[in-house]
Short mmCIF file of C-alpha atoms and ligand atoms in Angstrom, two decimals:
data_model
loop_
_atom_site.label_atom_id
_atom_site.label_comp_id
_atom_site.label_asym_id
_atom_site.label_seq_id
_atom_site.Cartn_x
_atom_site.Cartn_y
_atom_site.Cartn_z
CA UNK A 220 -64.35 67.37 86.90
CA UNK A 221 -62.34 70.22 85.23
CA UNK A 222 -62.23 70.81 81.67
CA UNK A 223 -58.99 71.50 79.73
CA UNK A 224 -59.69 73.05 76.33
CA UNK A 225 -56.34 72.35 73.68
CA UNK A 226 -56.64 74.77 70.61
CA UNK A 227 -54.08 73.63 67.29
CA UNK A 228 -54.15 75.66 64.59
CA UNK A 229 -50.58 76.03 62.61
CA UNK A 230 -48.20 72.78 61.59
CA UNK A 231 -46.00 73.11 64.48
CA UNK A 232 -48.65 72.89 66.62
CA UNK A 233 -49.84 69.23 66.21
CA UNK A 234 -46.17 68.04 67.19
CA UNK A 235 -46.76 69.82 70.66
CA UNK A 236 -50.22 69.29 71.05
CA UNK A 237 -49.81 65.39 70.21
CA UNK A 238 -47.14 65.40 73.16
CA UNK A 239 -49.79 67.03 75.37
CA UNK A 240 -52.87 65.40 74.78
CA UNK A 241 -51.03 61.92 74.92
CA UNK A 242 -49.94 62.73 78.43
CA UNK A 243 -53.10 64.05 79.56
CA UNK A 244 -54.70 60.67 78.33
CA UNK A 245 -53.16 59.13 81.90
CA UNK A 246 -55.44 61.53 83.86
CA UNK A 247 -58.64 60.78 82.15
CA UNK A 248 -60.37 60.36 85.39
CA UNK A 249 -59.35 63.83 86.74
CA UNK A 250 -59.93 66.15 83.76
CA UNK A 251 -62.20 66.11 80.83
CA UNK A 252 -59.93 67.68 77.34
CA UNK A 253 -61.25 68.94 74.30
CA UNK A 254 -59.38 69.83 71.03
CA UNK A 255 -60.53 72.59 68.84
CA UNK A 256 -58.77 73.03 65.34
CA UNK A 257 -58.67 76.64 63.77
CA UNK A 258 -58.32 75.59 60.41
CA UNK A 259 -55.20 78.60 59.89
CA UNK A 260 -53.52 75.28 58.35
CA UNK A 261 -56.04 73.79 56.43
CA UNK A 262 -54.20 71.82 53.48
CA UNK A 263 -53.99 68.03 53.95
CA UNK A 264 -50.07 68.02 53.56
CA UNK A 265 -50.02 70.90 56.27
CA UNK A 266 -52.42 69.20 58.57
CA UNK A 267 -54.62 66.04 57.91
CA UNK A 268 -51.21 64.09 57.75
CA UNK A 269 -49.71 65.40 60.85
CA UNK A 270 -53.66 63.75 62.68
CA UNK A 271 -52.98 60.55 61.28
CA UNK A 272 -49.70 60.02 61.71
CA UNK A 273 -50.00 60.95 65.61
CA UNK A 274 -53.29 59.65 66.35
CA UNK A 275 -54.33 62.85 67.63
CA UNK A 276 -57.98 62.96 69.18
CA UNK A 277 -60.48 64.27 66.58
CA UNK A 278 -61.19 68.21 67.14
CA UNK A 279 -64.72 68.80 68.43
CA UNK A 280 -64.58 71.57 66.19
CA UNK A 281 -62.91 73.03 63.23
CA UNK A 282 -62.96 76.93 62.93
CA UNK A 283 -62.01 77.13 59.05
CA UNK A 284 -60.12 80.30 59.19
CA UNK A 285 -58.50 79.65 56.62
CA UNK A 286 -55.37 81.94 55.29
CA UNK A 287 -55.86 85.55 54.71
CA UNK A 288 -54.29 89.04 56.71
CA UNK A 289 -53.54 88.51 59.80
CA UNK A 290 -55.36 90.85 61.63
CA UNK A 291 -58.58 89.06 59.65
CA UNK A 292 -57.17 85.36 60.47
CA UNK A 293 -56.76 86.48 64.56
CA UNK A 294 -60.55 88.68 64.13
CA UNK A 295 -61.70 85.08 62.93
CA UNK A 296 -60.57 82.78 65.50
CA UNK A 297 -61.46 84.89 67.98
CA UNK A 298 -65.60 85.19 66.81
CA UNK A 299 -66.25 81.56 65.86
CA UNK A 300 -64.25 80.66 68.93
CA UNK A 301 -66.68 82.32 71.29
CA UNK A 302 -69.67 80.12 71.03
CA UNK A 303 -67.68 76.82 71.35
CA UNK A 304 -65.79 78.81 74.72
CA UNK A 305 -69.60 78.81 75.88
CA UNK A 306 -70.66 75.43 75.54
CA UNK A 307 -67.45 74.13 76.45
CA UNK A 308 -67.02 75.93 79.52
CA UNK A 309 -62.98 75.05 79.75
CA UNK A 310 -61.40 75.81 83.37
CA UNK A 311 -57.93 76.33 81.23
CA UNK A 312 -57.58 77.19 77.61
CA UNK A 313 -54.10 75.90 76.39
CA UNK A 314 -51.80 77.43 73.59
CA UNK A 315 -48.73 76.60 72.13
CA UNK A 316 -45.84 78.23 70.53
CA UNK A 317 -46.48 81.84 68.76
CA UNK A 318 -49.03 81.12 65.96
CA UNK A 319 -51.42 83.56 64.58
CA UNK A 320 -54.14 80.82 65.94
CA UNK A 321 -52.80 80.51 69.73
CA UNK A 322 -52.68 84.33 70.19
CA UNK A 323 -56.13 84.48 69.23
CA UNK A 324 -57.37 81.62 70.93
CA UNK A 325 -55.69 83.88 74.01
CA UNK A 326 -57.48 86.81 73.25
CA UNK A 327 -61.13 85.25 72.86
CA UNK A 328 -60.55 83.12 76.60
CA UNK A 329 -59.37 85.95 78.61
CA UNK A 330 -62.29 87.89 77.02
CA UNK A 331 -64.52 85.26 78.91
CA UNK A 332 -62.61 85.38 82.01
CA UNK A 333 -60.87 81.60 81.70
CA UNK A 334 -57.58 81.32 82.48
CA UNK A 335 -54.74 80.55 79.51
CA UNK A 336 -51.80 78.48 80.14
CA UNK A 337 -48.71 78.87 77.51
CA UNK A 338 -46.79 76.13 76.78
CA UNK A 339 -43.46 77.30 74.92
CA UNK A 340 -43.25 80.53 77.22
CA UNK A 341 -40.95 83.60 77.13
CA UNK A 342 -38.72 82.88 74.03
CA UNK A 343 -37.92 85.86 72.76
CA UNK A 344 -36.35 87.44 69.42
CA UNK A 345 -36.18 90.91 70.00
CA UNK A 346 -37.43 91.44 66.21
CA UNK A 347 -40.37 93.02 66.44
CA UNK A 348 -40.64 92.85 62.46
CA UNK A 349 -41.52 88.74 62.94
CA UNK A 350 -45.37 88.77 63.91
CA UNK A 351 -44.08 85.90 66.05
CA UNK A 352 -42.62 88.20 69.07
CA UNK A 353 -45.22 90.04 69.32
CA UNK A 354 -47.97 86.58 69.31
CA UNK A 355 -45.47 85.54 72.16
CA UNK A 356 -45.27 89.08 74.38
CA UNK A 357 -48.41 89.24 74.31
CA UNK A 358 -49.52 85.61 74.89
CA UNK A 359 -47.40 85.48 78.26
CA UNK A 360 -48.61 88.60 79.71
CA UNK A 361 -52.17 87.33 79.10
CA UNK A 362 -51.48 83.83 80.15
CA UNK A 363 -52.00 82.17 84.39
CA UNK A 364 -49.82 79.23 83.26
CA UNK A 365 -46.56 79.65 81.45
CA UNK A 366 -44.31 76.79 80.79
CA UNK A 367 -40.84 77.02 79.72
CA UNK A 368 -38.21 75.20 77.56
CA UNK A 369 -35.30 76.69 78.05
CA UNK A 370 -33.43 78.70 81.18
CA UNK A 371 -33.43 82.00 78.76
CA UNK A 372 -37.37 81.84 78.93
CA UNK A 373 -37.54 82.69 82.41
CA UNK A 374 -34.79 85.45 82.65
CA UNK A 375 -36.67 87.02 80.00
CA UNK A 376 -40.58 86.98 81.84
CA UNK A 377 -38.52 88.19 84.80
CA UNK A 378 -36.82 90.75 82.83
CA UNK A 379 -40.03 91.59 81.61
CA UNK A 380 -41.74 92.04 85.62
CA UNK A 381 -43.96 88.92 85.18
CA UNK A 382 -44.69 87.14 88.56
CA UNK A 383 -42.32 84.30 88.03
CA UNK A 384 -45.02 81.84 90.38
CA UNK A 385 -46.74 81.62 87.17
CA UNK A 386 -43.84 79.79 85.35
CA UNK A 387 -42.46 76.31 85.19
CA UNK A 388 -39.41 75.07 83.46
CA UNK A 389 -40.98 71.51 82.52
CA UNK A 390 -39.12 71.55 79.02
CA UNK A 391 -39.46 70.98 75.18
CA UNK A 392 -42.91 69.13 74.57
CA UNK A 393 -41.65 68.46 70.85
CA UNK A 394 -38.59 66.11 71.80
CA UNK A 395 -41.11 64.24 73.85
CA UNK A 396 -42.69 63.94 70.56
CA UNK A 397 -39.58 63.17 68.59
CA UNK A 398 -38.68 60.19 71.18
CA UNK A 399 -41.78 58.95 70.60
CA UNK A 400 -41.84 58.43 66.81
CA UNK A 401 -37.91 58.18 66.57
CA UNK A 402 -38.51 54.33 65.33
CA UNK A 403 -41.51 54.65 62.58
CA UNK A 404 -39.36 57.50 61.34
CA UNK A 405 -36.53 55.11 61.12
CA UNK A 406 -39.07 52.95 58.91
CA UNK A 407 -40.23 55.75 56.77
CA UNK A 408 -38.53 55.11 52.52
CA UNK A 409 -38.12 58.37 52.24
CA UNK A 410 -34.74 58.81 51.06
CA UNK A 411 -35.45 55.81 48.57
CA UNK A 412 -38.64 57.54 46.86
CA UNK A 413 -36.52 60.92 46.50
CA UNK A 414 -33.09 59.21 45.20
CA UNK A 415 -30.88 60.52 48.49
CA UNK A 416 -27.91 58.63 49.76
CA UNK A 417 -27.45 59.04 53.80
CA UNK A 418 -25.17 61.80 54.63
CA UNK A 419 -24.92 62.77 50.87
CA UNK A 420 -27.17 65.84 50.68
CA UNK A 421 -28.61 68.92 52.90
CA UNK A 422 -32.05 69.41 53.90
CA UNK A 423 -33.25 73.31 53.52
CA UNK A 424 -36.50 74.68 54.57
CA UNK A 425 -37.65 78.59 54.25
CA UNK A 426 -40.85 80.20 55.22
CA UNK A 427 -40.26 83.51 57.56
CA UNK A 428 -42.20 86.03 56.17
CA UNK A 429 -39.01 88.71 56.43
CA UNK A 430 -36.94 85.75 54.47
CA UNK A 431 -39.60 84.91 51.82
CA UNK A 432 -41.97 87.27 51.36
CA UNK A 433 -39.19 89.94 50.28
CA UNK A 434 -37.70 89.43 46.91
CA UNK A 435 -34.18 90.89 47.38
CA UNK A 436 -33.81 88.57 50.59
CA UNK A 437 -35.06 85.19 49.45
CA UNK A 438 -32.91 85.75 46.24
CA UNK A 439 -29.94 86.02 47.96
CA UNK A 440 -30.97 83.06 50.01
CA UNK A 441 -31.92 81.23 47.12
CA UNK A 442 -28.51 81.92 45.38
CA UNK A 443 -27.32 80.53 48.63
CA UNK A 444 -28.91 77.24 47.89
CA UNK A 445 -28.08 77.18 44.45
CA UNK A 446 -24.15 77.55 45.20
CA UNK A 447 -24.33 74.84 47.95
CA UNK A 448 -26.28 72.99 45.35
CA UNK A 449 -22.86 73.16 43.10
CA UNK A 450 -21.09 70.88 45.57
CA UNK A 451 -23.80 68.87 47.33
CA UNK A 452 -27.94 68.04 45.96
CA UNK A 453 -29.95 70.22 48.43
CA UNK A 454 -33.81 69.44 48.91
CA UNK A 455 -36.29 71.86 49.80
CA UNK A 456 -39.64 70.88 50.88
CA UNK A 457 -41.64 73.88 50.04
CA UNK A 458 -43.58 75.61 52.31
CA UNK A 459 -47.03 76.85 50.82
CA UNK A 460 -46.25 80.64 51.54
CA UNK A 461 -42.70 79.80 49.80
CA UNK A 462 -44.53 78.33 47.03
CA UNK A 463 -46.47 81.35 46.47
CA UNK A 464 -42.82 84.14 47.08
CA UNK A 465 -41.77 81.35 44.43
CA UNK A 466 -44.15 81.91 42.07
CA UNK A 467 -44.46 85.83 42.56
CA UNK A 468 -40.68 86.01 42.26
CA UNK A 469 -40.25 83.84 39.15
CA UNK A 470 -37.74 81.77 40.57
CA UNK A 471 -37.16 78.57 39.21
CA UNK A 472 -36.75 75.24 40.87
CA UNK A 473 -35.21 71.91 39.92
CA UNK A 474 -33.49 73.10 37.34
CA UNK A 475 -29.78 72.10 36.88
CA UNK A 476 -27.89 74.53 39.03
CA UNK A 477 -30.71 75.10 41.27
CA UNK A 478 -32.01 73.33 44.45
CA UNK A 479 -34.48 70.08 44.01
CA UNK A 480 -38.07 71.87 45.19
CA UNK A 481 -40.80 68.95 46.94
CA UNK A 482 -43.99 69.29 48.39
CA UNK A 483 -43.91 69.76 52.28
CA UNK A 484 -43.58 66.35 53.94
CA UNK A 485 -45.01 64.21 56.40
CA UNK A 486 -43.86 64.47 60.21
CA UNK A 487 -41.78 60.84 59.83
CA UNK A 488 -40.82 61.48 56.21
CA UNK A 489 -38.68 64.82 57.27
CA UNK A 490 -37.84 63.29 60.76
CA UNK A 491 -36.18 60.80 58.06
CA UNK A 492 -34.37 62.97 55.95
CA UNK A 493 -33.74 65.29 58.55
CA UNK A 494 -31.39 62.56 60.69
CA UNK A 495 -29.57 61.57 57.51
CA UNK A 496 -28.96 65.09 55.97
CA UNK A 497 -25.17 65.75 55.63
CA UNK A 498 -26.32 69.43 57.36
CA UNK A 499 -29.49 71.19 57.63
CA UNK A 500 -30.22 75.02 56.06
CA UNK A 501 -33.26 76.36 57.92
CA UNK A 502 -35.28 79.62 59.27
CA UNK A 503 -37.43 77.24 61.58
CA UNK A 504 -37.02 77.53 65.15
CA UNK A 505 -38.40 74.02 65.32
CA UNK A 506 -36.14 72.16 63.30
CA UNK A 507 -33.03 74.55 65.04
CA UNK A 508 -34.33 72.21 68.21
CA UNK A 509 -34.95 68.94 66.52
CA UNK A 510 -31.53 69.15 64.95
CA UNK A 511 -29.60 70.02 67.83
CA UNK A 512 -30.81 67.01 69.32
CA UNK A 513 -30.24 64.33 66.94
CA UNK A 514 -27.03 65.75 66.35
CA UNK A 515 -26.96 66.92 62.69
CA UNK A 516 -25.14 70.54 61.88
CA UNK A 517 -28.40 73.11 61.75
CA UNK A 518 -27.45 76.73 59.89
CA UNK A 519 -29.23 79.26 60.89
CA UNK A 520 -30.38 81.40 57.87
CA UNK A 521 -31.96 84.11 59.93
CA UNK A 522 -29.95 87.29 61.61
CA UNK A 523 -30.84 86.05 65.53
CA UNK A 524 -32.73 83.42 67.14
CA UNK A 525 -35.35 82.94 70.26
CA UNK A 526 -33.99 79.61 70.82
CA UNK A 527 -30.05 80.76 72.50
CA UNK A 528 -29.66 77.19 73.67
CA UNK A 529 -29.74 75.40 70.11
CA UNK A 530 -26.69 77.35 69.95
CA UNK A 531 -24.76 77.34 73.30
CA UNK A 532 -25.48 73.25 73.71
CA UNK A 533 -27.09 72.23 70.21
CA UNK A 534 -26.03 72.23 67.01
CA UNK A 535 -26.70 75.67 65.50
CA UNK A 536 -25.42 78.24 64.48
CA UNK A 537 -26.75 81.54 63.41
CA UNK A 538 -24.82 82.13 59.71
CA UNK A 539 -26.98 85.10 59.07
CA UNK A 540 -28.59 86.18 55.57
CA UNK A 541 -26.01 86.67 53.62
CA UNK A 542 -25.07 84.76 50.23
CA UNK A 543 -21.25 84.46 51.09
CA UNK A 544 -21.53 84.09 54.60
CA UNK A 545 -23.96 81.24 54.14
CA UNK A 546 -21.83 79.71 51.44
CA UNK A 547 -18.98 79.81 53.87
CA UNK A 548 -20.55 78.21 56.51
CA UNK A 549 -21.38 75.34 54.67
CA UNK A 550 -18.66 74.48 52.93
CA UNK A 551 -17.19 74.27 56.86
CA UNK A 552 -20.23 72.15 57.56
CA UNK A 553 -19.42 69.90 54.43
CA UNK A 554 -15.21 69.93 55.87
CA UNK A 555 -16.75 68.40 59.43
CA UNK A 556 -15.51 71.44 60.93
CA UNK A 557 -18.89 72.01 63.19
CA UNK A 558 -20.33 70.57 66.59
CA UNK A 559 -21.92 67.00 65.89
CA UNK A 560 -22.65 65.57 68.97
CA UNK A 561 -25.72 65.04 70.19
CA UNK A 562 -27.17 67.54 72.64
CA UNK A 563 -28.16 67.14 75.92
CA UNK A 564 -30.67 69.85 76.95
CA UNK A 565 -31.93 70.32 80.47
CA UNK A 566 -35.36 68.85 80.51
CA UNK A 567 -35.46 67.91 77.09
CA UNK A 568 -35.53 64.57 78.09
CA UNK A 569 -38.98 62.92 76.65
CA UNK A 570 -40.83 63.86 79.71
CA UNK A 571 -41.88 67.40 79.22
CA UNK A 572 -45.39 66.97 78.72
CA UNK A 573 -45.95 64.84 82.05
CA UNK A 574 -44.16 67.22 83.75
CA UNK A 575 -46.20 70.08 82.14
CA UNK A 576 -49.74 68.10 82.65
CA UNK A 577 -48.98 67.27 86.36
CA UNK A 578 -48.61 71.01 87.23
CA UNK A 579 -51.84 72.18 85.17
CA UNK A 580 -54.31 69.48 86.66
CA UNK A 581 -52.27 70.17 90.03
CA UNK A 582 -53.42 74.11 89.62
CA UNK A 583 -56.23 73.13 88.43
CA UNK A 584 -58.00 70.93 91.26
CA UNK A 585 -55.89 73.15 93.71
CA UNK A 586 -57.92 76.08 93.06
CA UNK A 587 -54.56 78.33 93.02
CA UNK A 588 -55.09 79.27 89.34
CA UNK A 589 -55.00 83.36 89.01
CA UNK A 590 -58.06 84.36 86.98
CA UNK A 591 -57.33 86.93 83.84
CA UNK A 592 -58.86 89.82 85.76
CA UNK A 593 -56.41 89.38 88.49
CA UNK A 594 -53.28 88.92 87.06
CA UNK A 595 -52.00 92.66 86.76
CA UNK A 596 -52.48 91.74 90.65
CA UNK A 597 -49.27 89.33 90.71
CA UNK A 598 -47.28 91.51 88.40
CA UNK A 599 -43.98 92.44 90.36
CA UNK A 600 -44.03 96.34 91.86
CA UNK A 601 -44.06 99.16 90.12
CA UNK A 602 -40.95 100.08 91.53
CA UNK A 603 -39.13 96.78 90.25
CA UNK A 604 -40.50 96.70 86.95
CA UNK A 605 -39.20 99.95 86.87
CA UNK A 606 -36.04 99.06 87.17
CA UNK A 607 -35.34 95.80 85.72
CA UNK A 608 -37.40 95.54 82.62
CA UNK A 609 -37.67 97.21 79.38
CA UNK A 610 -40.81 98.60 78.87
CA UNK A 611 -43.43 96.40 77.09
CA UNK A 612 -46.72 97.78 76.06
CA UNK A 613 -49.25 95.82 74.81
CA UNK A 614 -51.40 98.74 73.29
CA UNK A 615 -48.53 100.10 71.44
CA UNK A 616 -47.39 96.79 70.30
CA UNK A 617 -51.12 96.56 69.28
CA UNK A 618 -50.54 99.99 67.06
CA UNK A 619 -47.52 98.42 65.47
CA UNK A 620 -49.40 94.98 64.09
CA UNK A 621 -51.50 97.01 62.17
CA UNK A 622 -49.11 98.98 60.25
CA UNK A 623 -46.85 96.01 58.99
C1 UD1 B 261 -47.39 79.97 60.35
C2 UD1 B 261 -46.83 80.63 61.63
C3 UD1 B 261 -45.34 80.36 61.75
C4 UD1 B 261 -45.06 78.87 61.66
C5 UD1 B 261 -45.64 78.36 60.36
C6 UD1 B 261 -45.39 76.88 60.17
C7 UD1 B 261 -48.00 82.67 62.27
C8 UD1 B 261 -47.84 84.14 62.48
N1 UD1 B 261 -47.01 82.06 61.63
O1 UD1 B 261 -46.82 80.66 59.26
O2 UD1 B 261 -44.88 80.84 63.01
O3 UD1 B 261 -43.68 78.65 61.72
O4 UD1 B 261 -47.05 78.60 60.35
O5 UD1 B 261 -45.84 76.47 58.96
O6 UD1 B 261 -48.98 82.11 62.69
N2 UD1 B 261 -51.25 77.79 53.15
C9 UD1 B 261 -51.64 76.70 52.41
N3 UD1 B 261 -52.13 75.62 53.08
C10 UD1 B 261 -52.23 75.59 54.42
C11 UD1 B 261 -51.82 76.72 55.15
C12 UD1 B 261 -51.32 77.81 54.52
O7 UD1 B 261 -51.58 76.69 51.19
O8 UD1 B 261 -52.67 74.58 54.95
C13 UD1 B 261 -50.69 78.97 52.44
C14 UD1 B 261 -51.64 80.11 52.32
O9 UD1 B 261 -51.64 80.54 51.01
C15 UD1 B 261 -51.09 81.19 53.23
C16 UD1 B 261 -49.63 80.83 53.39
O10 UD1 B 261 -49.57 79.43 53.19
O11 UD1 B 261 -51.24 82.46 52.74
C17 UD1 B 261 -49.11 81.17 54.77
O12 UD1 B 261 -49.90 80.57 55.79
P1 UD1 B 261 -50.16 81.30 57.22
O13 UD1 B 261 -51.08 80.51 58.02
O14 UD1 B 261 -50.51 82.72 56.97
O15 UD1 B 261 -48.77 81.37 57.94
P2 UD1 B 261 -47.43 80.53 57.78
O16 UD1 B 261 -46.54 81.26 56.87
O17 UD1 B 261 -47.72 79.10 57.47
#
């Protein structure tokens, strides 16, 4: 029997890996899975919650990373990882999304020769400033398995000369998720405990290093909030690294003119007061999704996105950085003058993570899975890459990590 190794590490990653490892449950007989936790999100708010409220399989392992540089935080993973990559012996390692934790977990299995399959493959930025893009570059060119959500995934590993047999459009693994716990969410008293009437504020959530972490931008972002907070209450749950920009900044929360500040919430408490926000205000790439698919207006507070098709079919748009741009956009959001509907997004139809299971134990017990050493083997020519793709290099990308 093969073994199928799952590594979570980061918040959005227990909303994908609950989606996989409840579809893998159905093939119990064929493959044998293990979860390992990296700790990189360690808090209870950020993590504990997010176990119980999916009934995710205990971890056989918790690395304890912890926070800290990233270059330390990816060193980490990748050393206590090694001896549980030993006694596990996985036939796949699988990662998910662009986390500090699933490049790492990358790194350490090719290392050992096991094959890596991606599950959130070849969305791309093209801001190499977010340590994001360069976590997802170099995940796919590392990875035997890559499975997209979106068409723009694919023209982007082609564009890049990746041997497009690797790849699978099987969809987004969190809507499968969101499907799933659509009625407990509907259960949850959220909007009681805080005071909110349905449709009478606007959910806004900030953590991007480039948006936080630098004072001149998350002021302006901030006075953002606090203008749209003049016409409508606007609740932020705070993200621990916003917490800290907060506190470093000196900017002040919950007071009259400014934004209502709470502690970052549970996966059906935000589900909750995401569906009844009047609009959302958000840097996340995963709430962009979730809101284009429940319908509710999503601005963009970031200057491009990885995720195209929250914009083309969803509910998004892109409104940039900018204090009067922002402003703008909202108060067009608070007129109705925005796309409501509900998307429909090819293959985000609650079935991504059967899809994306099938074809891994498929590979798997087929034999047909490329090993790490041989994928430069399946790359497309020389001559091709040449021609179609910007040129990507890993060991200067390498070079660039280290001097942010
Ligand atoms: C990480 C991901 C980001 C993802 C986000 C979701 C990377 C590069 N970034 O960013 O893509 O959108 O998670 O939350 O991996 N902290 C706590 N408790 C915790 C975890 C973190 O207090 O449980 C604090 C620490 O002080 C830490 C800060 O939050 O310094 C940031 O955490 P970190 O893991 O470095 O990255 P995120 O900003 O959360």
């Amino acid at each position: 029997m093969k073994t199928i190794l799952f590594i979570v590490g980061a918040r959005p990653n227990f909303v994908k890996i609950s989606a996989l490892t409840r579809a893998v449950a159905s093939y119990k007989n064929r493959v044998r899975c293990v979860l390992i936790h990296t700790g990189q999100h360690y808090s209870d708010e950020m993590s504990k919650v997010f176990f119980n409220e999916f009934h995710m399989p205990e971890p056989v392992a918790n690395l304890e990373v912890g926070s800290g540089d990233r270059i330390v935080q990816t060193h980490l993973i990748m050393e206590r990882l090694e001896e549980h990559l030993k006694t596990i012996k996985p036939d796949l390692v699988v990662v998910v999304g662009d986390v500090n934790s699933s490049i790492a977990a990358t790194l350490a299995a090719i290392r050992f020769g096991i094959p890596v399959a991606h599950v959130e493959a070849g969305l791309r930025s093209r801001n190499w400033q977010m340590p994001e893009e360069i976590n997802r570059v170099m995940m796919d060119h590392l990875s035997s398995l890559l499975f997209t959500t979106e068409s723009s995934a694919a023209s982007n590993l082609r564009s890049e000369g990746l041997d497009m047999t690797r790849v699978h459009f099987t969809g987004n693994v969190m809507i499968d998720t969101m499907n799933q716990f659509e009625e407990m969410a509907e259960k949850s008293d959220v909007l009681e405990r805080l005071g909110l009437k349905p449709y009478n504020y606007v959910l806004s959530t900030l953590h991007r290093p480039e948006n936080v972490d630098n004072p001149e931008r998350f002021m302006e972002l901030f006075g953002a909030l606090c203008e749209v907070q003049s016409f409508i209450p606007v609740v932020v749950p705070l993200h621990p690294r916003t917490q800290e920009a907060t506190r470093r900044i000196g900017v002040e929360w919950n007071e009259r003119f400014s934004p209502r500040a709470i502690p970052p919430q549970s996966y059906l408490d935000f589900f909750k007061l995401q569906r009844y926000a009047r609009f959302i205000m958000t840097d996340s790439g995963g709430i962009q999704e979730e809101s284009s698919v429940i319908g509710v207006p999503c601005l963009t507070l970031r200057t491009e996105t990885e995720r195209p098709v929250t914009v083309e079919y969803g509910t998004c748009e892109v409104v940039g950085v900018h204090r009067e741009k922002i402003v703008d956009a909202a108060k067009r959001a608070m007129r109705g003058e925005w796309k409501r509907r509900k998307a429909v997004i090819p293959m985000w139809d609650g079935c991504a993570a059967n899809r994306t299971i099938q074809i891994m134990v498929e590979t798997l017990e087929s034999g047909r899975l490329i090993p790490p050493n041989a994928l430069a083997h399946y790359a497309t020519t020389p001559l091709e890459r040449e021609t179609v793709a910007p040129k990507v290099d890993i060991m200067q990308i390498l070079e660039r990590e280290k001097t942010f």
